[in-house]
């Protein structure tokens, strides 16, 4: 039942997480809620697997633009971009929140597979993680 609405639920959880992270401090309740939201998102993406909608997504990183990502990889691809942006922004996110984001980025990489992850996201994800550390 939930699978039919994943294309609506995942972006909403990403926006909620972004708002919670932006307004939280290192040890605040908002930070704890953000971590729970991110963990929920990781579980949803992991369980969804290849049963996502058949929409296509264009992945664009400026000069590193890529062709359209189709069907089974659409949802993880749409989730990876904002997560990498959140992790790489200044001021840096707290350590527990950063680890939760990296966990979801790993789920997205697993769902996309190495043939799609490496050319589309590897460099920017590595740079965001390096700048966060």
XYZ file of C-alpha atoms in Angstrom:
133
model
C 0.000 0.000 0.000
C 2.739 2.442 0.969
C 4.736 1.598 -2.160
C 2.302 3.493 -4.350
C 2.991 6.721 -2.455
C 6.761 6.482 -2.048
C 7.300 9.144 -4.728
C 5.362 11.554 -2.468
C 6.592 10.338 0.923
C 10.351 10.324 0.293
C 10.645 13.971 -0.901
C 8.455 15.088 2.021
C 10.687 13.280 4.518
C 13.752 14.811 2.879
C 12.312 18.318 3.227
C 11.338 17.633 6.838
C 14.843 16.384 7.598
C 16.418 19.411 5.945
C 14.239 21.800 7.983
C 14.912 19.954 11.247
C 18.657 19.899 10.633
C 18.725 23.603 9.748
C 17.025 24.551 13.024
C 18.731 22.098 15.366
C 21.761 22.350 17.584
C 24.149 19.492 18.344
C 22.273 18.114 21.362
C 18.717 19.315 20.698
C 15.443 17.426 20.439
C 15.148 18.606 16.840
C 18.416 16.856 16.097
C 17.028 13.618 17.562
C 13.847 13.944 15.497
C 15.952 14.627 12.388
C 17.928 11.433 13.008
C 14.707 9.422 13.424
C 13.348 10.922 10.208
C 16.558 10.039 8.367
C 16.506 6.491 9.745
C 12.885 6.114 8.605
C 13.891 7.341 5.169
C 16.741 4.814 5.024
C 14.377 1.962 5.877
C 11.827 3.094 3.286
C 14.434 3.346 0.536
C 15.964 0.011 1.478
C 12.631 -1.813 1.565
C 11.333 -0.192 -1.585
C 14.040 -1.791 -3.697
C 13.131 -1.924 -7.327
C 9.379 -1.406 -6.978
C 9.464 2.363 -7.476
C 7.539 4.279 -10.105
C 8.560 4.257 -13.740
C 9.384 7.958 -13.886
C 12.690 9.286 -15.149
C 14.996 11.745 -13.441
C 17.700 13.916 -14.972
C 20.754 14.120 -12.756
C 22.596 17.407 -13.055
C 25.739 18.488 -11.233
C 26.688 21.406 -13.455
C 29.499 20.243 -15.693
C 28.976 16.670 -14.468
C 25.487 16.351 -15.991
C 24.320 12.833 -16.671
C 21.738 11.118 -18.791
C 18.309 10.261 -17.514
C 18.106 7.796 -14.636
C 15.138 5.519 -15.157
C 12.590 3.398 -13.325
C 14.073 1.342 -10.501
C 16.740 3.923 -9.647
C 14.586 7.047 -9.731
C 13.749 7.301 -6.045
C 17.265 6.677 -4.652
C 18.645 9.095 -7.238
C 16.151 11.756 -6.184
C 17.042 11.167 -2.531
C 20.823 11.185 -2.979
C 21.078 14.718 -4.365
C 19.509 16.586 -1.406
C 21.304 14.364 1.105
C 24.681 15.163 -0.435
C 23.752 18.868 -0.453
C 22.715 18.779 3.232
C 25.913 16.978 4.225
C 28.122 19.387 2.311
C 26.588 22.675 3.439
C 28.035 25.091 5.958
C 27.772 25.098 8.940
C 28.425 21.404 9.058
C 25.838 19.076 10.532
C 26.445 17.359 13.863
C 28.236 14.047 14.004
C 25.158 11.823 14.705
C 23.125 13.558 11.980
C 26.033 13.272 9.541
C 26.336 9.547 10.187
C 22.587 9.119 9.597
C 22.914 10.987 6.282
C 25.899 8.871 5.238
C 23.887 5.740 6.051
C 21.141 6.832 3.641
C 23.698 7.790 0.999
C 25.030 4.221 1.283
C 21.500 2.843 0.864
C 21.066 5.000 -2.245
C 24.403 3.777 -3.618
C 23.374 0.171 -3.015
C 20.000 0.676 -4.696
C 21.502 2.452 -7.701
C 24.319 -0.058 -8.133
C 27.919 0.711 -8.940
C 27.291 1.154 -12.653
C 25.031 4.139 -11.939
C 26.419 5.401 -8.633
C 30.040 5.858 -9.668
C 29.504 8.007 -12.789
C 26.646 10.019 -11.260
C 27.427 10.590 -7.593
C 30.754 9.163 -6.472
C 32.859 12.314 -6.801
C 30.329 14.724 -5.272
C 29.430 12.320 -2.460
C 33.092 11.770 -1.625
C 33.737 15.522 -1.651
C 30.726 16.206 0.604
C 31.792 13.526 3.091
C 35.384 14.798 3.071
C 34.302 18.390 3.684
C 31.928 17.280 6.468
C 34.613 15.372 8.373
